[in-house]
Short mmCIF file of C-alpha atoms in Angstrom, two decimals:
data_model
loop_
_atom_site.label_atom_id
_atom_site.label_comp_id
_atom_site.label_asym_id
_atom_site.label_seq_id
_atom_site.Cartn_x
_atom_site.Cartn_y
_atom_site.Cartn_z
CA MET A 4 -16.13 14.97 -7.48
CA LYS A 5 -15.62 13.16 -10.52
CA LYS A 6 -13.20 10.05 -10.85
CA LYS A 7 -9.63 12.00 -11.59
CA VAL A 8 -6.90 10.64 -14.83
CA ILE A 9 -4.02 12.42 -14.97
CA LEU A 10 -2.31 12.06 -18.27
CA ALA A 11 1.27 13.20 -18.47
CA GLY A 12 3.36 12.87 -22.28
CA GLY A 13 -1.25 13.86 -23.18
CA THR A 14 -0.51 15.74 -25.98
CA GLY A 15 0.54 12.84 -28.66
CA PHE A 16 -1.21 10.15 -30.62
CA ILE A 17 -1.83 7.48 -27.74
CA GLY A 18 -2.28 10.15 -24.89
CA LYS A 19 -5.00 11.87 -27.36
CA TYR A 20 -6.72 8.34 -27.56
CA LEU A 21 -6.55 7.74 -24.15
CA ALA A 22 -8.02 11.12 -22.98
CA ASP A 23 -11.86 10.27 -25.66
CA LYS A 24 -11.58 7.34 -23.32
CA PHE A 25 -11.52 8.34 -19.82
CA ASN A 26 -13.89 10.99 -20.52
CA GLN A 27 -15.98 8.50 -22.29
CA LEU A 28 -16.37 7.52 -18.77
CA GLY A 29 -17.15 10.97 -17.18
CA TYR A 30 -12.95 10.85 -16.01
CA GLU A 31 -11.85 14.02 -15.07
CA VAL A 32 -8.74 13.86 -17.71
CA THR A 33 -5.76 16.55 -17.03
CA VAL A 34 -2.40 16.42 -19.19
CA ILE A 35 0.48 18.09 -18.18
CA ALA A 36 2.49 18.89 -21.06
CA ARG A 37 5.35 20.86 -22.43
CA THR A 38 3.49 23.33 -22.87
CA SER A 39 -0.44 25.77 -21.56
CA PRO A 40 -3.27 25.47 -22.08
CA HIS A 41 -2.49 22.49 -20.05
CA ILE A 42 -0.17 21.67 -16.27
CA THR A 43 3.01 22.43 -17.71
CA TRP A 44 6.69 20.53 -16.12
CA ASP A 45 8.50 23.43 -14.45
CA ASN A 46 5.34 23.48 -12.24
CA HIS A 47 5.98 22.41 -9.80
CA ALA A 48 2.90 23.30 -7.90
CA LYS A 49 -0.10 22.00 -10.03
CA ILE A 50 1.06 19.54 -10.77
CA VAL A 51 0.92 18.24 -7.02
CA GLU A 52 -1.99 19.36 -7.21
CA ALA A 53 -3.15 18.13 -9.94
CA LEU A 54 -2.26 14.09 -8.64
CA GLU A 55 -3.86 15.15 -5.11
CA ASP A 56 -6.60 12.89 -5.15
CA SER A 57 -6.03 11.33 -8.56
CA GLU A 58 -6.42 7.35 -9.10
CA LEU A 59 -4.11 7.09 -11.87
CA LEU A 60 -1.50 8.79 -13.38
CA ILE A 61 -0.21 7.74 -17.08
CA ASN A 62 2.81 9.50 -18.18
CA LEU A 63 4.08 8.55 -21.89
CA ALA A 64 6.54 11.48 -21.62
CA GLY A 65 9.27 12.02 -24.25
CA LYS A 66 10.56 13.04 -26.78
CA SER A 67 9.22 11.08 -30.22
CA VAL A 68 12.56 8.08 -30.58
CA ASN A 69 11.69 9.37 -34.96
CA CYS A 70 14.55 11.65 -35.85
CA ARG A 71 18.31 11.32 -36.51
CA TYR A 72 20.29 10.09 -33.49
CA HIS A 73 23.64 12.85 -32.92
CA GLU A 74 24.06 13.78 -30.23
CA LYS A 75 21.57 17.08 -29.15
CA ASN A 76 18.49 14.43 -29.95
CA LYS A 77 20.42 12.00 -28.44
CA GLU A 78 20.18 14.00 -25.28
CA GLU A 79 17.16 15.61 -25.02
CA ILE A 80 15.44 11.67 -25.91
CA LEU A 81 16.66 10.36 -23.18
CA LYS A 82 16.17 13.62 -21.16
CA SER A 83 12.07 14.60 -21.98
CA ARG A 84 12.15 10.36 -19.55
CA THR A 85 13.71 10.32 -17.76
CA GLU A 86 13.61 13.95 -15.91
CA THR A 87 9.94 14.24 -16.45
CA THR A 88 9.31 10.29 -14.35
CA HIS A 89 11.32 12.07 -11.92
CA ILE A 90 9.03 14.72 -11.74
CA LEU A 91 6.25 12.81 -10.86
CA GLY A 92 8.32 11.04 -8.17
CA GLU A 93 8.40 14.46 -6.51
CA ALA A 94 5.16 15.50 -7.32
CA ILE A 95 3.18 11.85 -5.14
CA LEU A 96 5.64 12.39 -2.34
CA ALA A 97 4.71 15.70 -1.78
CA CYS A 98 1.17 14.79 -2.31
CA LYS A 99 -0.46 13.54 1.11
CA ASN A 100 -3.88 11.44 -1.43
CA PRO A 101 -2.16 10.06 -4.07
CA PRO A 102 -2.48 8.25 -7.11
CA SER A 103 -3.57 4.52 -6.23
CA LEU A 104 -1.51 3.82 -9.36
CA TRP A 105 1.35 5.30 -11.94
CA ILE A 106 1.89 3.33 -15.44
CA ASN A 107 4.98 4.58 -16.94
CA SER A 108 5.80 3.92 -20.14
CA SER A 109 9.01 2.23 -21.76
CA THR A 110 9.17 0.39 -24.69
CA ALA A 111 10.21 -2.98 -25.53
CA THR A 112 13.12 -2.35 -27.57
CA ILE A 113 14.72 -2.76 -24.00
CA TYR A 114 14.97 -6.40 -26.07
CA ARG A 115 17.89 -7.54 -28.21
CA HIS A 116 17.87 -8.45 -31.26
CA ALA A 117 15.42 -11.07 -31.52
CA GLU A 118 14.98 -13.15 -34.72
CA ASP A 119 15.59 -16.95 -32.12
CA ARG A 120 12.89 -16.58 -30.26
CA PRO A 121 10.68 -14.29 -28.74
CA MET A 122 11.67 -12.12 -25.48
CA THR A 123 8.78 -12.20 -22.30
CA GLU A 124 9.84 -10.39 -18.69
CA ALA A 125 11.29 -13.86 -17.08
CA SER A 126 13.76 -14.92 -20.35
CA GLY A 127 13.61 -12.30 -22.17
CA GLU A 128 17.67 -10.93 -22.72
CA ILE A 129 18.53 -6.91 -22.44
CA GLY A 130 20.22 -5.49 -25.08
CA THR A 131 22.57 -2.98 -25.87
CA GLY A 132 23.21 0.74 -27.58
CA PHE A 133 22.10 4.02 -26.98
CA SER A 134 17.89 3.43 -27.38
CA VAL A 135 17.79 0.01 -24.74
CA ASP A 136 20.65 2.23 -22.60
CA VAL A 137 17.63 4.93 -22.42
CA ALA A 138 14.95 2.28 -21.65
CA LYS A 139 17.54 1.02 -19.18
CA GLN A 140 17.73 4.17 -17.23
CA TRP A 141 13.88 5.40 -17.66
CA GLU A 142 12.53 2.27 -15.67
CA ALA A 143 15.14 2.70 -13.74
CA ALA A 144 13.87 6.40 -12.62
CA PHE A 145 10.38 5.06 -12.31
CA PHE A 146 11.23 2.47 -9.84
CA SER A 147 14.18 4.32 -7.79
CA PHE A 148 11.00 5.80 -6.50
CA ASP A 149 9.74 4.22 -3.12
CA LEU A 150 5.98 4.73 -3.28
CA PRO A 151 4.22 2.55 0.06
CA HIS A 152 0.90 4.20 -1.81
CA THR A 153 1.48 4.11 -4.90
CA ARG A 154 1.64 0.92 -6.72
CA GLN A 155 3.42 0.91 -9.86
CA VAL A 156 3.11 -0.81 -13.87
CA SER A 157 6.13 0.36 -16.53
CA LEU A 158 5.05 -0.98 -19.93
CA ARG A 159 6.78 -2.65 -21.98
CA LEU A 160 5.33 -0.89 -25.74
CA ALA A 161 5.73 -2.90 -28.37
CA ILE A 162 5.11 -0.15 -31.71
CA VAL A 163 1.58 1.21 -31.68
CA LEU A 164 -0.62 0.93 -34.50
CA GLY A 165 -4.14 3.48 -34.11
CA GLU A 166 -5.55 5.02 -36.82
CA ASN A 167 -4.66 9.18 -36.27
CA GLY A 168 -0.55 8.93 -35.57
CA GLY A 169 1.60 6.76 -34.72
CA VAL A 170 3.61 4.60 -37.68
CA ILE A 171 0.30 3.73 -39.64
CA GLU A 172 0.67 7.09 -42.47
CA PRO A 173 4.73 6.64 -43.46
CA TYR A 174 3.38 2.78 -44.31
CA LYS A 175 -0.20 3.72 -46.59
CA ASN A 176 1.76 5.64 -48.67
CA LEU A 177 4.71 3.14 -48.92
CA VAL A 178 2.44 0.54 -50.13
CA ARG A 179 0.30 3.50 -52.55
CA PHE A 180 3.24 4.06 -54.05
CA GLY A 181 4.43 0.27 -54.95
CA LEU A 182 7.22 0.27 -52.28
CA GLY A 183 5.28 -1.57 -49.51
CA GLY A 184 7.58 -4.92 -50.09
CA VAL A 185 10.12 -5.96 -47.26
CA GLN A 186 12.46 -3.85 -45.71
CA GLY A 187 15.98 -5.17 -44.99
CA SER A 188 16.00 -9.15 -44.52
CA GLY A 189 12.45 -8.52 -44.07
CA ASN A 190 12.94 -11.72 -41.70
CA GLN A 191 13.09 -8.79 -38.17
CA ARG A 192 10.38 -9.35 -36.21
CA PHE A 193 7.97 -6.80 -35.85
CA SER A 194 5.85 -6.91 -32.96
CA TRP A 195 2.46 -4.22 -32.50
CA ILE A 196 0.11 -3.40 -31.09
CA HIS A 197 -3.43 -2.05 -31.10
CA VAL A 198 -4.03 1.06 -29.32
CA GLU A 199 -7.35 -0.02 -28.35
CA ASP A 200 -5.96 -3.10 -26.59
CA VAL A 201 -3.38 -0.59 -25.05
CA TYR A 202 -6.89 1.46 -22.93
CA GLN A 203 -7.62 -1.44 -22.61
CA ILE A 204 -5.04 -3.92 -21.17
CA ILE A 205 -4.38 0.20 -18.32
CA LEU A 206 -8.14 -0.37 -17.32
CA PHE A 207 -7.45 -4.05 -17.11
CA LEU A 208 -3.86 -3.04 -14.52
CA LYS A 209 -6.08 -0.69 -13.13
CA GLU A 210 -8.78 -3.25 -11.35
CA ARG A 211 -6.52 -5.20 -10.41
CA GLU A 212 -4.44 -4.78 -7.61
CA ASP A 213 -2.64 -7.04 -7.19
CA LEU A 214 -0.66 -6.90 -10.89
CA SER A 215 2.61 -4.40 -10.41
CA GLY A 216 5.43 -4.05 -12.01
CA VAL A 217 6.56 -4.66 -15.79
CA PHE A 218 4.50 -5.72 -18.46
CA ASN A 219 5.44 -6.34 -22.51
CA CYS A 220 2.48 -4.20 -24.21
CA SER A 221 2.15 -6.11 -27.18
CA SER A 222 0.42 -8.58 -29.28
CA PRO A 223 0.57 -12.36 -28.22
CA HIS A 224 1.78 -12.81 -32.41
CA PRO A 225 4.61 -10.70 -33.52
CA VAL A 226 5.16 -10.97 -37.43
CA THR A 227 7.79 -10.62 -39.90
CA ASN A 228 8.25 -8.03 -41.46
CA ARG A 229 7.32 -9.46 -45.04
CA GLU A 230 4.45 -11.16 -43.31
CA PHE A 231 3.36 -7.52 -42.03
CA MET A 232 4.13 -5.32 -45.70
CA GLN A 233 1.94 -8.29 -47.20
CA HIS A 234 -1.04 -7.49 -45.49
CA PHE A 235 -0.45 -3.30 -45.23
CA ARG A 236 -0.77 -4.68 -49.23
CA SER A 237 -3.93 -6.54 -49.01
CA VAL A 238 -5.88 -4.63 -46.92
CA MET A 239 -4.94 -1.33 -49.73
CA ASN A 240 -6.26 -3.72 -51.79
CA ARG A 241 -1.60 -3.65 -53.76
CA SER A 242 -0.42 -6.88 -54.35
CA PHE A 243 3.05 -5.93 -55.56
CA GLY A 244 5.34 -3.86 -53.39
CA LEU A 245 8.77 -3.34 -54.07
CA PRO A 246 11.85 -3.78 -51.77
CA SER A 247 13.96 -1.43 -49.55
CA PRO A 248 17.34 -2.88 -49.02
CA LYS A 249 19.13 -1.78 -46.82
CA TRP A 250 21.49 0.22 -48.29
CA MET A 251 18.42 2.07 -49.75
CA LEU A 252 16.73 2.47 -46.39
CA GLU A 253 20.26 4.01 -44.80
CA MET A 254 20.00 6.08 -47.73
CA GLY A 255 15.82 7.71 -46.85
CA ALA A 256 16.49 7.70 -43.63
CA ILE A 257 19.18 10.03 -43.41
CA MET A 258 16.77 11.63 -46.00
CA ILE A 259 14.43 12.34 -44.05
CA GLY A 260 15.55 12.76 -40.85
CA THR A 261 15.56 9.80 -39.20
CA GLU A 262 16.80 5.94 -37.79
CA THR A 263 16.31 2.69 -39.84
CA GLU A 264 16.68 1.00 -36.06
CA LEU A 265 12.83 1.61 -35.90
CA VAL A 266 12.76 -0.03 -38.96
CA LEU A 267 15.51 -3.06 -39.61
CA LYS A 268 15.68 -4.61 -35.32
CA SER A 269 14.71 -6.84 -34.49
CA ARG A 270 11.84 -6.97 -31.34
CA TRP A 271 10.49 -10.40 -31.02
CA VAL A 272 8.18 -9.71 -27.59
CA ILE A 273 5.57 -11.33 -26.39
CA PRO A 274 3.45 -10.45 -22.93
CA GLU A 275 3.66 -13.53 -21.50
CA ARG A 276 2.14 -11.92 -17.26
CA LEU A 277 -0.38 -10.13 -19.49
CA GLU A 278 -1.69 -13.69 -20.65
CA ARG A 279 -0.64 -15.55 -17.51
CA GLU A 280 -3.71 -12.93 -15.58
CA GLY A 281 -6.19 -13.37 -17.74
CA TYR A 282 -5.86 -10.85 -20.08
CA GLN A 283 -8.18 -11.22 -23.56
CA PHE A 284 -6.79 -8.68 -26.49
CA ARG A 285 -9.41 -7.71 -28.85
CA PHE A 286 -7.01 -7.39 -31.63
CA ALA A 287 -4.75 -10.28 -31.76
CA HIS A 288 -4.15 -10.23 -35.35
CA ILE A 289 -2.46 -7.48 -37.57
CA ASP A 290 -5.36 -8.52 -40.22
CA LYS A 291 -8.22 -8.14 -38.06
CA THR A 292 -5.78 -5.07 -36.67
CA LEU A 293 -5.26 -3.59 -40.25
CA GLN A 294 -8.18 -4.24 -41.50
CA ASP A 295 -9.89 -2.11 -38.45
CA ILE A 296 -7.20 0.96 -38.98
CA VAL A 297 -6.64 1.14 -42.04
CA LYS A 298 -10.71 0.15 -43.41
#
């Protein structure tokens, strides 16, 4: 029998990357998603069948936060995370031989706006507001399950950078059209992680059966927005980029249907637990990361 990995919410940029990587390792990859041909969220029996005898469940499900935060979107953002997590927990409880590891995504946005010091798993201060409430309820849903045969890990993901998705294309367009200067004050911290490190961290946690709980999933070297844009311009051979003050970002966000929090919140997050346990980052610095992705 082939080894099995289940990717819940696996149709996005991170999910496709992980599916390709696990296929290369010889795994049978099954995706749970909102629409066929994948197993759909309302098919409890099929989800249980897929999880039975699997090695690993990775849950990435959740509506994109790249939208306006009106009531309908806010409800969908929350429900798409908490309800899918509950569905998976109930399915694991129904298994005779459940997966030995369940990795659930969370978000580094759970921490407060931080320009004064970095946030670690042990000393990080939980923030306030809608995005933080979503993160707290998401993690609460995940850890509400008592699963004696399934180890649980919550990954507080920073902004994931990769070639075929995430934030890279919008930033490339800004730099290409001469708008790649600082955004807002430029002092806000930009915590990030290369999608390859997300994959390698999952493999690392799969092997380390002694580890569970919450992990910050971010590079050990976050940068300021000013530094990030400077490196981006450098890798695209652009010497100059117009800055975008806060009022301009507010107008632009309304026009393209998003929120300025995605750019202006200072996420200063350090992967203290991963580093202490011996994980070695493939992409620790932003210059090497952008060269790999953009070139």
